[in-house]
Structure formats: C-alpha cells, structure tokens
Amino acid sequence: MKEHINQFGLKWRITKLIQHGIVIAFLVLWTYTGLEKLMDYDGFRQSIMNQVFPEAWAEMMPPLLISVELLLAIMLLMPATRKPGLLLSLLLMTVFSTYIGLVWMGAFPRVPCSCAGFLEAMSWEGHLVFNGVFMVLGGYGVLRFESCV
C-alpha cells in the first residue's frame, strides 16, 4: 500500500513539474516577444504595415499584439488566471501557426516577418515547428491543468 502511495506521489510531482515547465515556457515566450516588440515598436509597426492585412487592421495590430502577449504573461503568473492564460496562449499560437502555414503554402504575395528577436532568424518551416511544439505544450497544459498548479 505504501509503495502505491509513493508511486502516486511521484507521478503527481512529475505532473506538477511538467505543468510548471509549460507555464514557464509560455511565460518566457510572451514576455520576451512582447517586450522585444515594445522596445522596437517603430520597427515592429513598420513590419506589420508591410504585411498583407488591410491598413485599418495593420494600424491596430501592433499595440493589440503587444498588449495580448504581455497580458498572457501576466495571466500565467497568477494561479487564478493560469488555465485561461494557457488556453488563450494555445489559441494565439494556433492563429500564428495558421498564418505561418498560409505563408509557407504561398498564399500571400509578400511575407515579411514581424516576429521578435531570435524568431526573426527562423525559416518559415522552423517557425511552424517552433509553434507546433508550443501548441502541443499548450494543449497538454490545458488538458492536464489542475487548479492547484
């Protein structure tokens, strides 16, 4: 009986460690990308304005994306908003991945990258893999999330 309890305790601790790792990964991602875009706001804005979006969308996207990324980081910090933060992180990564998939398939006539930092140096395929990894992590995090994380 004691062995069963110890196995359960170990499994619970490993699950908690994985959950915390997922939260930390998203927290670092959103903080890094949000702050990078904020620090080079004019460059980020210009990159967005050069996208294929309608101009009205392009005007509102830079402050919106920065705000959403930093808000997600804040949500992930607080236990009460962590699960919605993970769910919204998964949603945002899905949106980004859909766009990257369309770029990769040649759906747009021009495709400047408006990513931040080291992500700008990635190929579109690399972006898709990177985002795919975060989507898997986010999906696992949402499905396995427990309120006491």
PDB file of C-alpha atoms in Angstrom, residues 18-78:
ATOM      1  CA  ILE A  18       5.701  19.376 -16.346  1.00  0.00           C
ATOM      2  CA  GLN A  19       2.799  21.789 -15.806  1.00  0.00           C
ATOM      3  CA  HIS A  20       5.093  24.382 -14.256  1.00  0.00           C
ATOM      4  CA  GLY A  21       7.574  23.912 -17.103  1.00  0.00           C
ATOM      5  CA  ILE A  22       4.846  24.569 -19.668  1.00  0.00           C
ATOM      6  CA  VAL A  23       3.693  27.683 -17.843  1.00  0.00           C
ATOM      7  CA  ILE A  24       7.275  28.949 -17.565  1.00  0.00           C
ATOM      8  CA  ALA A  25       7.927  28.282 -21.275  1.00  0.00           C
ATOM      9  CA  PHE A  26       4.877  30.334 -22.298  1.00  0.00           C
ATOM     10  CA  LEU A  27       5.661  32.996 -19.714  1.00  0.00           C
ATOM     11  CA  VAL A  28       9.173  33.424 -21.140  1.00  0.00           C
ATOM     12  CA  LEU A  29       7.881  33.363 -24.725  1.00  0.00           C
ATOM     13  CA  TRP A  30       5.195  36.031 -24.216  1.00  0.00           C
ATOM     14  CA  THR A  31       7.366  38.253 -22.032  1.00  0.00           C
ATOM     15  CA  TYR A  32      10.275  38.068 -24.459  1.00  0.00           C
ATOM     16  CA  THR A  33       8.262  38.652 -27.630  1.00  0.00           C
ATOM     17  CA  GLY A  34       6.057  41.346 -26.099  1.00  0.00           C
ATOM     18  CA  LEU A  35       8.998  43.314 -24.677  1.00  0.00           C
ATOM     19  CA  GLU A  36      11.079  42.907 -27.861  1.00  0.00           C
ATOM     20  CA  LYS A  37       8.222  44.306 -29.945  1.00  0.00           C
ATOM     21  CA  LEU A  38       7.668  47.117 -27.454  1.00  0.00           C
ATOM     22  CA  MET A  39      11.367  48.086 -27.399  1.00  0.00           C
ATOM     23  CA  ASP A  40      11.436  48.258 -31.224  1.00  0.00           C
ATOM     24  CA  TYR A  41       7.876  49.481 -31.609  1.00  0.00           C
ATOM     25  CA  ASP A  42       8.549  51.545 -34.749  1.00  0.00           C
ATOM     26  CA  GLY A  43      10.280  48.625 -36.482  1.00  0.00           C
ATOM     27  CA  PHE A  44       7.542  46.200 -35.431  1.00  0.00           C
ATOM     28  CA  ARG A  45       4.828  48.621 -36.564  1.00  0.00           C
ATOM     29  CA  GLN A  46       6.547  49.115 -39.927  1.00  0.00           C
ATOM     30  CA  SER A  47       6.826  45.352 -40.370  1.00  0.00           C
ATOM     31  CA  ILE A  48       3.111  44.910 -39.627  1.00  0.00           C
ATOM     32  CA  MET A  49       2.236  47.747 -42.016  1.00  0.00           C
ATOM     33  CA  ASN A  50       4.152  45.852 -44.716  1.00  0.00           C
ATOM     34  CA  GLN A  51       2.009  42.747 -44.236  1.00  0.00           C
ATOM     35  CA  VAL A  52      -0.905  41.790 -46.455  1.00  0.00           C
ATOM     36  CA  PHE A  53      -3.514  42.884 -43.913  1.00  0.00           C
ATOM     37  CA  PRO A  54      -5.925  45.733 -44.632  1.00  0.00           C
ATOM     38  CA  GLU A  55      -4.402  49.029 -43.455  1.00  0.00           C
ATOM     39  CA  ALA A  56      -7.025  49.527 -40.723  1.00  0.00           C
ATOM     40  CA  TRP A  57      -6.106  46.129 -39.257  1.00  0.00           C
ATOM     41  CA  ALA A  58      -2.398  46.813 -39.600  1.00  0.00           C
ATOM     42  CA  GLU A  59      -2.760  50.079 -37.645  1.00  0.00           C
ATOM     43  CA  MET A  60      -4.401  48.401 -34.664  1.00  0.00           C
ATOM     44  CA  MET A  61      -2.368  45.174 -34.682  1.00  0.00           C
ATOM     45  CA  PRO A  62       0.948  46.351 -33.136  1.00  0.00           C
ATOM     46  CA  PRO A  63      -0.493  47.676 -29.871  1.00  0.00           C
ATOM     47  CA  LEU A  64      -3.025  44.841 -29.769  1.00  0.00           C
ATOM     48  CA  LEU A  65      -0.454  42.054 -30.236  1.00  0.00           C
ATOM     49  CA  ILE A  66       1.971  43.553 -27.719  1.00  0.00           C
ATOM     50  CA  SER A  67      -0.839  44.020 -25.195  1.00  0.00           C
ATOM     51  CA  VAL A  68      -2.145  40.491 -25.680  1.00  0.00           C
ATOM     52  CA  GLU A  69       1.302  38.904 -25.338  1.00  0.00           C
ATOM     53  CA  LEU A  70       2.109  40.835 -22.160  1.00  0.00           C
ATOM     54  CA  LEU A  71      -1.388  40.237 -20.758  1.00  0.00           C
ATOM     55  CA  LEU A  72      -0.941  36.494 -21.339  1.00  0.00           C
ATOM     56  CA  ALA A  73       2.342  36.626 -19.427  1.00  0.00           C
ATOM     57  CA  ILE A  74       0.570  38.317 -16.516  1.00  0.00           C
ATOM     58  CA  MET A  75      -2.274  35.789 -16.638  1.00  0.00           C
ATOM     59  CA  LEU A  76       0.219  32.927 -16.472  1.00  0.00           C
ATOM     60  CA  LEU A  77       1.809  34.429 -13.366  1.00  0.00           C
ATOM     61  CA  MET A  78      -1.403  34.294 -11.350  1.00  0.00           C
TER      62      MET A  78
END
